[in-house]
Coordinates of N, CA and C in Angstrom, one line a residue:
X3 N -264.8 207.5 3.1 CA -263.8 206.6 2.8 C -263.7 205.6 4.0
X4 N -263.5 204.3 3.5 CA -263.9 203.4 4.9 C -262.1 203.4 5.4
X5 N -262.1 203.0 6.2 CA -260.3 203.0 7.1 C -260.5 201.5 7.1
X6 N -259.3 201.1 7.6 CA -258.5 199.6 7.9 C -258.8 199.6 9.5
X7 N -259.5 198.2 9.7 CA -259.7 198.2 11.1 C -258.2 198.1 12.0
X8 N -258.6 198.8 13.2 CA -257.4 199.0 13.9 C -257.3 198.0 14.8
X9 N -257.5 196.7 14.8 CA -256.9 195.9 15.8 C -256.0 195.7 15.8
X10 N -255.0 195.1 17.0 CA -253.9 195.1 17.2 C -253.5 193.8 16.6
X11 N -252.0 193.9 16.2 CA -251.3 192.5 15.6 C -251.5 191.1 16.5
X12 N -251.6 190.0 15.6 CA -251.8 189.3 17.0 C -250.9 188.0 16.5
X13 N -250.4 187.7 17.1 CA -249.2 186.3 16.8 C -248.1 186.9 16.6
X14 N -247.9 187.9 16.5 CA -246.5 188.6 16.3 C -246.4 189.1 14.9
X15 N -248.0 189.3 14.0 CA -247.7 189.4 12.6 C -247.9 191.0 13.2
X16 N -247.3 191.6 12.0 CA -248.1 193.3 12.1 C -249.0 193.8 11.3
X17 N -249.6 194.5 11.8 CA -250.9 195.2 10.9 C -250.4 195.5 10.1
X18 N -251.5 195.0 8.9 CA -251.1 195.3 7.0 C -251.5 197.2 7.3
X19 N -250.4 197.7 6.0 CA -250.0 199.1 6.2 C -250.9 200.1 5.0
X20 N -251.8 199.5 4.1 CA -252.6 199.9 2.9 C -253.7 198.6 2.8
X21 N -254.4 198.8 2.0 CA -255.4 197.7 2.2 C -255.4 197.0 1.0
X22 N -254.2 197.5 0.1 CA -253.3 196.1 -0.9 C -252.9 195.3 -0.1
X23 N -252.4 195.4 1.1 CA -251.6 194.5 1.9 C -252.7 194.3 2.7
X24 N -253.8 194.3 3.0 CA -254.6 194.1 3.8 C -255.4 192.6 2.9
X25 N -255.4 192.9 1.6 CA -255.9 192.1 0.5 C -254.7 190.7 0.9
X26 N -253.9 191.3 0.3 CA -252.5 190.1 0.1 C -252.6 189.1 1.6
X27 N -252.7 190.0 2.6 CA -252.7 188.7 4.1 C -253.7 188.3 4.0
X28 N -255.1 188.4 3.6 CA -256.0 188.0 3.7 C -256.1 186.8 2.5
X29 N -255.7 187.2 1.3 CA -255.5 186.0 0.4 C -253.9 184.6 0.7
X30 N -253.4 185.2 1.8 CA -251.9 184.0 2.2 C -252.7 183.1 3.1
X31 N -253.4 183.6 4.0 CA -254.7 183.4 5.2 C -255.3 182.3 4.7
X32 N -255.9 182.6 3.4 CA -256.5 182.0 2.4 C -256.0 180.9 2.1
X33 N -254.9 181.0 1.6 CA -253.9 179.9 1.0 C -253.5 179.0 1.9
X34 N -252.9 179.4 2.9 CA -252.7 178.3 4.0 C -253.6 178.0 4.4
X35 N -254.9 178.3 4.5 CA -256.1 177.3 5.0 C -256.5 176.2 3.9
X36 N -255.9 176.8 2.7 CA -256.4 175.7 1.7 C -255.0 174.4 2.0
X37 N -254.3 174.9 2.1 CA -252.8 174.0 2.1 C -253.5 172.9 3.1
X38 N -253.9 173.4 4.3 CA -254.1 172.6 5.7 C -255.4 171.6 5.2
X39 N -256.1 171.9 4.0 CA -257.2 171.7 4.5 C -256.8 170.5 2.4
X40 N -255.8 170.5 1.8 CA -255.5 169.5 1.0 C -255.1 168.5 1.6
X41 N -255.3 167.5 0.4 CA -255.7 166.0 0.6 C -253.9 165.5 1.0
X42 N -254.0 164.5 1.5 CA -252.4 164.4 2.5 C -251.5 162.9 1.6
X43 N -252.5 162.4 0.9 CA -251.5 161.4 0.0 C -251.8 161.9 -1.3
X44 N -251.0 161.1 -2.2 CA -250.9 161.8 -3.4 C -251.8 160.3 -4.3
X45 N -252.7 159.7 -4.1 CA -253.7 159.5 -4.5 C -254.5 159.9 -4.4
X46 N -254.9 160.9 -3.5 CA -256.0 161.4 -3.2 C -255.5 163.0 -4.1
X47 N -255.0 163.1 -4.2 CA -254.7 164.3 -5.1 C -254.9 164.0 -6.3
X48 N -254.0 163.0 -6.8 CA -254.9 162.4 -8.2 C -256.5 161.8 -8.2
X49 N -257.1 161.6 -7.3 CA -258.4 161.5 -7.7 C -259.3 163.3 -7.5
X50 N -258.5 163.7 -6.8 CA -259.0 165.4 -7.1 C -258.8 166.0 -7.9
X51 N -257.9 165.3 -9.0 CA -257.2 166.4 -10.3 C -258.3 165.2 -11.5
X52 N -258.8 164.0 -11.0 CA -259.2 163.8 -12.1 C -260.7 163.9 -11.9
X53 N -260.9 164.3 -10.8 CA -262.4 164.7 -10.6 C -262.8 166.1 -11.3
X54 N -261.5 167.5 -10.7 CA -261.4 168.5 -11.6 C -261.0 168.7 -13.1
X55 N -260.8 167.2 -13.4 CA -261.0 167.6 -15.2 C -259.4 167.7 -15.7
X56 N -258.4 167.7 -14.5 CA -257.0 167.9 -14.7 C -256.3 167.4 -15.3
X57 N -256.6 166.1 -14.8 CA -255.9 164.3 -15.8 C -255.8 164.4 -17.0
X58 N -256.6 165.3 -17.8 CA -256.4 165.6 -19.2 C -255.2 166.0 -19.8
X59 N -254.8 167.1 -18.9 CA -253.8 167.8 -19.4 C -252.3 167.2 -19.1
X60 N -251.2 167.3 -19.6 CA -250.1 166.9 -19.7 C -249.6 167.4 -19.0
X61 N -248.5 166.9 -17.8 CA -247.4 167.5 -16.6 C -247.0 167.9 -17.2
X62 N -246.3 168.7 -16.8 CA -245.2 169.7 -17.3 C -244.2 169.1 -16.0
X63 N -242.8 168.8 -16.8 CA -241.7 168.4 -15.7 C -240.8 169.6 -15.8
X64 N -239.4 170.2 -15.3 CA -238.7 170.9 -15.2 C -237.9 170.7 -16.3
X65 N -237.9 171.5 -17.1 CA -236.4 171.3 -18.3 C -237.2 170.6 -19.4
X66 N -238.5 170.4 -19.7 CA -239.0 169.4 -20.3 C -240.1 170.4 -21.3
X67 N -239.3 170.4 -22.3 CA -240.3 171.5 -23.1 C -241.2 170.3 -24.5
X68 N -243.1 170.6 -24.3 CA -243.3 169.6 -25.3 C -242.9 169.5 -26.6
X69 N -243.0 168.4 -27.9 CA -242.8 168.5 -28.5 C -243.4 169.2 -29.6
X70 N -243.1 170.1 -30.6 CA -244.1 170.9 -31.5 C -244.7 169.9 -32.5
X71 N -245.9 170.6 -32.6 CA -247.1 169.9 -33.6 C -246.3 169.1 -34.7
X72 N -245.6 169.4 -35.7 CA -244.3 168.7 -36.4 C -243.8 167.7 -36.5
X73 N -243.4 167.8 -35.2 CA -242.6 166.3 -34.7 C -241.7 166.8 -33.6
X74 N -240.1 165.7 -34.0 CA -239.4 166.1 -33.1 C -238.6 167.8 -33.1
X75 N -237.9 167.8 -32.4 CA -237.4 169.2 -31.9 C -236.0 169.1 -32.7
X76 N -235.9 170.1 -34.0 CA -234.7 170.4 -34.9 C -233.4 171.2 -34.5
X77 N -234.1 172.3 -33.6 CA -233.1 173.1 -33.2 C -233.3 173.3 -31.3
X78 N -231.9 173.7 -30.9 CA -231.8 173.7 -29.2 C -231.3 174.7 -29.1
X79 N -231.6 175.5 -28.1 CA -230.4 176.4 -27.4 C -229.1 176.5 -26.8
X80 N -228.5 176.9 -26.4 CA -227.4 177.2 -25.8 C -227.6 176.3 -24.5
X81 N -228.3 177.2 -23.8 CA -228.6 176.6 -22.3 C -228.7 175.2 -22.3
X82 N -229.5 174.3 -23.5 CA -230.1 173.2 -23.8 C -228.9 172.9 -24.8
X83 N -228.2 173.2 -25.4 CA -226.9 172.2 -25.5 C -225.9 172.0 -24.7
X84 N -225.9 173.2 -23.4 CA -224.6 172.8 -22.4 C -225.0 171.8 -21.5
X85 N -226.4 171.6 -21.5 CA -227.3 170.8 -20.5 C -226.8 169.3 -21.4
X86 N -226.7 169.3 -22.5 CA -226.7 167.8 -23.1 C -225.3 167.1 -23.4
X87 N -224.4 168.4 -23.6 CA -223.5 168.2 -23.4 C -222.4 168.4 -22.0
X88 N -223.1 168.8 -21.2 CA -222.3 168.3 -19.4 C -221.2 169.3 -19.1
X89 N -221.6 170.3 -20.3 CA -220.9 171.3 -19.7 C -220.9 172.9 -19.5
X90 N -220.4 174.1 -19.3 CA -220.8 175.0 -18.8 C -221.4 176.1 -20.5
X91 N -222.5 176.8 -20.1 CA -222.8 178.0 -21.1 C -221.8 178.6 -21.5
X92 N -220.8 179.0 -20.8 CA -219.7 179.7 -20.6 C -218.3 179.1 -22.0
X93 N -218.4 177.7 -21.8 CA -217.7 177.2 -22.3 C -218.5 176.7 -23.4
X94 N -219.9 176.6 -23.7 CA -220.5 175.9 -25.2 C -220.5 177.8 -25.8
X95 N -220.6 179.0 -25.0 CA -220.7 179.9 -26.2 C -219.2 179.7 -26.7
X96 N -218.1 179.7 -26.0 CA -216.4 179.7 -26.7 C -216.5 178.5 -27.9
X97 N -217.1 177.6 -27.8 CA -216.8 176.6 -29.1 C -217.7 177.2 -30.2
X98 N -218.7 177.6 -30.1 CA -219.6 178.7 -30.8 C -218.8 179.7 -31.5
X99 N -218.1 180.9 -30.7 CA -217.0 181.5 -30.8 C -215.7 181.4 -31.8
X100 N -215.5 180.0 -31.6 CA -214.1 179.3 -32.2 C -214.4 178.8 -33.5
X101 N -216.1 178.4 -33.6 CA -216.7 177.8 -34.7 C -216.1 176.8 -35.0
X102 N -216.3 176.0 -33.7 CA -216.3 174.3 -33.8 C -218.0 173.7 -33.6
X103 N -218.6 174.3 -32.6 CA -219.8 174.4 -33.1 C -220.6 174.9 -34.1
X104 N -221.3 174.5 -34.9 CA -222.2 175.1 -36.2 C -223.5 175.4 -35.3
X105 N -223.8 177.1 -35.6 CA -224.9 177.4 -34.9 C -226.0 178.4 -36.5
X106 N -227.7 178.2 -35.9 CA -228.1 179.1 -36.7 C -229.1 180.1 -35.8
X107 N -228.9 181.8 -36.5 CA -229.4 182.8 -35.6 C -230.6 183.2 -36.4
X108 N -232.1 182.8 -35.4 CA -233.3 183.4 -35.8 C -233.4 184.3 -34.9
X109 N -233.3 185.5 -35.6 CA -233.3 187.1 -34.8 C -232.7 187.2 -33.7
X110 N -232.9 187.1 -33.0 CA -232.0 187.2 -31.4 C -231.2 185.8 -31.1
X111 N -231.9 184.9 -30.9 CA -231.8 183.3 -30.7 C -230.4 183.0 -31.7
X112 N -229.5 182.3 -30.6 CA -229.0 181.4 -31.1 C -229.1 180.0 -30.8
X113 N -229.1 179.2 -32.1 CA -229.4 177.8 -32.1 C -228.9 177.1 -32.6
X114 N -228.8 175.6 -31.8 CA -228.0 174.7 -32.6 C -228.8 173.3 -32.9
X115 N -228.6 173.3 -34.5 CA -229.1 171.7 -35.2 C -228.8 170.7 -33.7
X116 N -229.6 169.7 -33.4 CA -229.9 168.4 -33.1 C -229.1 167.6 -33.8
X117 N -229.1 167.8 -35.3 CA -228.0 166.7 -36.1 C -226.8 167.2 -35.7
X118 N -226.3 168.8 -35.5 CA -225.6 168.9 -35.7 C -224.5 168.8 -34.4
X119 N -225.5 168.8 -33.3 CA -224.8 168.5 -31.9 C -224.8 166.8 -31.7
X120 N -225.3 166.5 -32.0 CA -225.0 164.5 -32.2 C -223.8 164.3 -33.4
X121 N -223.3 165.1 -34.1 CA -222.1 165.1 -34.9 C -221.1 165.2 -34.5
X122 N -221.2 166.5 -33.6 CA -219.9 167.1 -33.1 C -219.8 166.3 -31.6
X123 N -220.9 165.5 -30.8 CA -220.5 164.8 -30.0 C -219.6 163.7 -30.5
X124 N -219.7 162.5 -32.1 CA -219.3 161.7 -32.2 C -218.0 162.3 -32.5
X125 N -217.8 163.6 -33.0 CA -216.2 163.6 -33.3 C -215.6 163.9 -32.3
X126 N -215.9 164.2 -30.8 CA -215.4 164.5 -29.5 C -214.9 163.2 -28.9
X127 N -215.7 161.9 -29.3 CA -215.4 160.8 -28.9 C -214.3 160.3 -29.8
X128 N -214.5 160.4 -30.9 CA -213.4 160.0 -31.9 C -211.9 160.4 -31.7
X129 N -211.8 161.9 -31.1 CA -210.6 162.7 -30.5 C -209.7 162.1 -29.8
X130 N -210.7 161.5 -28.6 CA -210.2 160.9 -27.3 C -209.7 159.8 -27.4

């Protein structure tokens, strides 16, 4: 059985304690040499993503889920109606609750119509 060489820590890191963790510093080691050693403007990163074949593929942005093969997107979640409507989870499940919003449940999921949240936004304005 081979052992983990015994040098001493050096920069102040400490000796990996199994040689999972011997793996893991060795692949972070890794990583930051690649970090140091990427391209420093973001043209040159796009000419490296289109050199690697990347340009193809669609960004993915935060909160940006694509559109299904179909068309547009019928039904939203919770999370994704308190997000459209500006205000908290907390407070879109209680209108849910009160059944001022119209929701529909596919197994677990609850969801609400697109038409049906552009409805109940214009009768919110109509209120006021």
């Amino acid at each position: 059985m081979a052992s983990l060489p015994s040098t001493p820590a050096s920069h102040g890191q400490a000796a990996p304690r199994s040689r999972k963790h011997a793996a893991q510093a060795a692949a972070a080691a890794k990583a930051a040499a690649a970090a140091k050693a990427a391209p420093a403007t973001l043209a040159a990163l796009d000419q490296a993503k289109a050199a690697a074949g990347a340009a193809c593929k669609p960004e993915k942005t935060p909160g940006h889920k694509a559109e299904p093969l179909g068309g547009p997107v019928l039904f939203v979640g919770v999370p994704e109606v308190a997000k459209r409507l500006g205000i908290g989870e907390t407070f879109c499940w209680a209108l849910i609750r009160d059944h001022r919003l119209p929701v529909v449940r596919l197994g677990r999921r609850t969801l609400v119509a697109v038409d049906a949240l552009e409805i109940f936004a214009i009768a919110l304005q109509q209120e006021a």
